[in-house]
Amino acid sequence: GRSCNMIDIHSHILFGVDDGAGNAEDSLIMAETAAENGVKQMIMTPHCCEADGFANFNTAELTARFDSMRAMMKENEIPLKLYNGMEVFSTPRLGEQIDEGKLITLAGSKYLLIEFAFGRGLIPVIAHPERYYFIQDEPAFLEHCALCGAVVQLNKGSLLGLLGSRAEDTALHLLSHGLAHLIASDAHDDRFRTTGFRSLLPVLE
């Protein structure tokens, strides 16, 4: 009965580009689950990590894929508004990539989702820090990041214990100490790392 108007800023719902949704059917199931769970808006954030073979840079081909996903939502009457973005793995070339216009910020904002380093002139959204061993050992480190203006994003799966007990403990610690700003799905599929948020309600109550 609770009405929700959620925005999921980290998802691998775009099919065929990384280790997330493998095909259009997977994407549709993930989108339907998100909509059923009160998510109204979602940012598509495919991995941008050449080392892993995901060279999802800002190209006409990637833009076309984003656009076709939006068209698919319309065709299937799924009430989910999709925006462009990417999850950037930080390398020494990050600054150049920003300068060259190769990276896509979250929904055209000044926020860049980074899988672990800070960019130039952009506000870093730190993806799932509860999964990093050094944060698990010293969660207070994130206080410094927050003071520097970084935004901290937890994974839904961490809070549900799906990503290991240390990630769960760290996520709960960050949440209870006010060191987390956002919870996102980081959805990769329709079975394990899903777009469903309702399962999180007991944890947050």
PDB file of C-alpha atoms in Angstrom, residues 27-110:
ATOM      1  CA  SER A  27      15.945  -6.023 -20.038  1.00  0.00           C
ATOM      2  CA  LEU A  28      12.148  -6.075 -20.220  1.00  0.00           C
ATOM      3  CA  ILE A  29      11.831  -8.346 -17.177  1.00  0.00           C
ATOM      4  CA  MET A  30      14.211  -6.091 -15.222  1.00  0.00           C
ATOM      5  CA  ALA A  31      12.256  -2.989 -16.297  1.00  0.00           C
ATOM      6  CA  GLU A  32       8.894  -4.531 -15.372  1.00  0.00           C
ATOM      7  CA  THR A  33      10.234  -5.575 -11.957  1.00  0.00           C
ATOM      8  CA  ALA A  34      11.559  -2.061 -11.345  1.00  0.00           C
ATOM      9  CA  ALA A  35       8.218  -0.471 -12.279  1.00  0.00           C
ATOM     10  CA  GLU A  36       6.298  -2.938 -10.096  1.00  0.00           C
ATOM     11  CA  ASN A  37       8.593  -2.006  -7.192  1.00  0.00           C
ATOM     12  CA  GLY A  38       7.857   1.702  -7.424  1.00  0.00           C
ATOM     13  CA  VAL A  39      10.834   2.786  -9.526  1.00  0.00           C
ATOM     14  CA  LYS A  40       9.647   5.583 -11.832  1.00  0.00           C
ATOM     15  CA  GLN A  41      12.991   6.662 -13.278  1.00  0.00           C
ATOM     16  CA  MET A  42      16.189   4.741 -13.897  1.00  0.00           C
ATOM     17  CA  ILE A  43      19.615   5.612 -15.219  1.00  0.00           C
ATOM     18  CA  MET A  44      21.173   3.036 -17.545  1.00  0.00           C
ATOM     19  CA  THR A  45      24.816   2.699 -16.448  1.00  0.00           C
ATOM     20  CA  PRO A  46      26.683   0.136 -18.575  1.00  0.00           C
ATOM     21  CA  HIS A  47      30.235  -0.628 -17.473  1.00  0.00           C
ATOM     22  CA  CYS A  48      32.875   1.524 -19.121  1.00  0.00           C
ATOM     23  CA  CYS A  49      36.006  -0.522 -18.472  1.00  0.00           C
ATOM     24  CA  GLU A  50      38.328  -1.385 -21.349  1.00  0.00           C
ATOM     25  CA  ALA A  51      40.312  -3.815 -19.183  1.00  0.00           C
ATOM     26  CA  ASP A  52      37.184  -5.969 -18.829  1.00  0.00           C
ATOM     27  CA  GLY A  53      36.349  -5.646 -22.527  1.00  0.00           C
ATOM     28  CA  PHE A  54      33.514  -3.168 -21.970  1.00  0.00           C
ATOM     29  CA  ALA A  55      34.538  -0.235 -24.170  1.00  0.00           C
ATOM     30  CA  ASN A  56      31.190   1.511 -23.696  1.00  0.00           C
ATOM     31  CA  PHE A  57      32.315   5.027 -24.448  1.00  0.00           C
ATOM     32  CA  ASN A  58      30.139   7.938 -25.561  1.00  0.00           C
ATOM     33  CA  THR A  59      29.515   6.916 -29.187  1.00  0.00           C
ATOM     34  CA  ALA A  60      26.648   7.179 -31.663  1.00  0.00           C
ATOM     35  CA  GLU A  61      26.225   3.407 -31.367  1.00  0.00           C
ATOM     36  CA  LEU A  62      25.787   3.554 -27.588  1.00  0.00           C
ATOM     37  CA  THR A  63      23.365   6.496 -27.905  1.00  0.00           C
ATOM     38  CA  ALA A  64      21.325   4.445 -30.386  1.00  0.00           C
ATOM     39  CA  ARG A  65      21.219   1.554 -27.911  1.00  0.00           C
ATOM     40  CA  PHE A  66      20.010   3.886 -25.150  1.00  0.00           C
ATOM     41  CA  ASP A  67      17.350   5.310 -27.481  1.00  0.00           C
ATOM     42  CA  SER A  68      16.166   1.864 -28.530  1.00  0.00           C
ATOM     43  CA  MET A  69      15.754   0.878 -24.876  1.00  0.00           C
ATOM     44  CA  ARG A  70      13.521   3.913 -24.350  1.00  0.00           C
ATOM     45  CA  ALA A  71      11.505   2.941 -27.429  1.00  0.00           C
ATOM     46  CA  MET A  72      11.170  -0.586 -26.041  1.00  0.00           C
ATOM     47  CA  MET A  73       9.695   0.813 -22.804  1.00  0.00           C
ATOM     48  CA  LYS A  74       7.108   2.710 -24.841  1.00  0.00           C
ATOM     49  CA  GLU A  75       6.238  -0.254 -27.083  1.00  0.00           C
ATOM     50  CA  ASN A  76       5.726  -2.494 -24.062  1.00  0.00           C
ATOM     51  CA  GLU A  77       3.898   0.202 -22.082  1.00  0.00           C
ATOM     52  CA  ILE A  78       6.307  -0.034 -19.140  1.00  0.00           C
ATOM     53  CA  PRO A  79       6.005   3.163 -17.044  1.00  0.00           C
ATOM     54  CA  LEU A  80       9.731   3.545 -16.490  1.00  0.00           C
ATOM     55  CA  LYS A  81      11.599   6.631 -17.669  1.00  0.00           C
ATOM     56  CA  LEU A  82      15.159   5.789 -18.688  1.00  0.00           C
ATOM     57  CA  TYR A  83      18.174   8.124 -18.736  1.00  0.00           C
ATOM     58  CA  ASN A  84      21.714   7.728 -20.056  1.00  0.00           C
ATOM     59  CA  GLY A  85      24.788   7.198 -17.934  1.00  0.00           C
ATOM     60  CA  MET A  86      27.673   4.788 -17.369  1.00  0.00           C
ATOM     61  CA  GLU A  87      29.700   3.211 -14.584  1.00  0.00           C
ATOM     62  CA  VAL A  88      33.267   4.302 -15.241  1.00  0.00           C
ATOM     63  CA  PHE A  89      36.189   2.276 -13.977  1.00  0.00           C
ATOM     64  CA  SER A  90      38.885   4.714 -12.951  1.00  0.00           C
ATOM     65  CA  THR A  91      42.241   4.472 -14.711  1.00  0.00           C
ATOM     66  CA  PRO A  92      45.136   6.940 -15.109  1.00  0.00           C
ATOM     67  CA  ARG A  93      43.455   7.968 -18.389  1.00  0.00           C
ATOM     68  CA  LEU A  94      40.248   9.110 -16.666  1.00  0.00           C
ATOM     69  CA  GLY A  95      41.101  12.800 -16.954  1.00  0.00           C
ATOM     70  CA  GLU A  96      41.837  12.482 -20.679  1.00  0.00           C
ATOM     71  CA  GLN A  97      38.629  10.545 -21.231  1.00  0.00           C
ATOM     72  CA  ILE A  98      36.633  13.304 -19.542  1.00  0.00           C
ATOM     73  CA  ASP A  99      38.405  15.970 -21.625  1.00  0.00           C
ATOM     74  CA  GLU A 100      37.810  13.963 -24.824  1.00  0.00           C
ATOM     75  CA  GLY A 101      34.079  13.704 -24.105  1.00  0.00           C
ATOM     76  CA  LYS A 102      34.198   9.902 -23.981  1.00  0.00           C
ATOM     77  CA  LEU A 103      32.302   9.583 -20.711  1.00  0.00           C
ATOM     78  CA  ILE A 104      28.613  10.065 -19.946  1.00  0.00           C
ATOM     79  CA  THR A 105      27.481  11.619 -16.675  1.00  0.00           C
ATOM     80  CA  LEU A 106      24.324  10.548 -14.840  1.00  0.00           C
ATOM     81  CA  ALA A 107      21.326  11.805 -16.847  1.00  0.00           C
ATOM     82  CA  GLY A 108      23.303  14.742 -18.231  1.00  0.00           C
ATOM     83  CA  SER A 109      24.139  16.070 -14.751  1.00  0.00           C
ATOM     84  CA  LYS A 110      27.511  16.986 -13.247  1.00  0.00           C
TER      85      LYS A 110
END
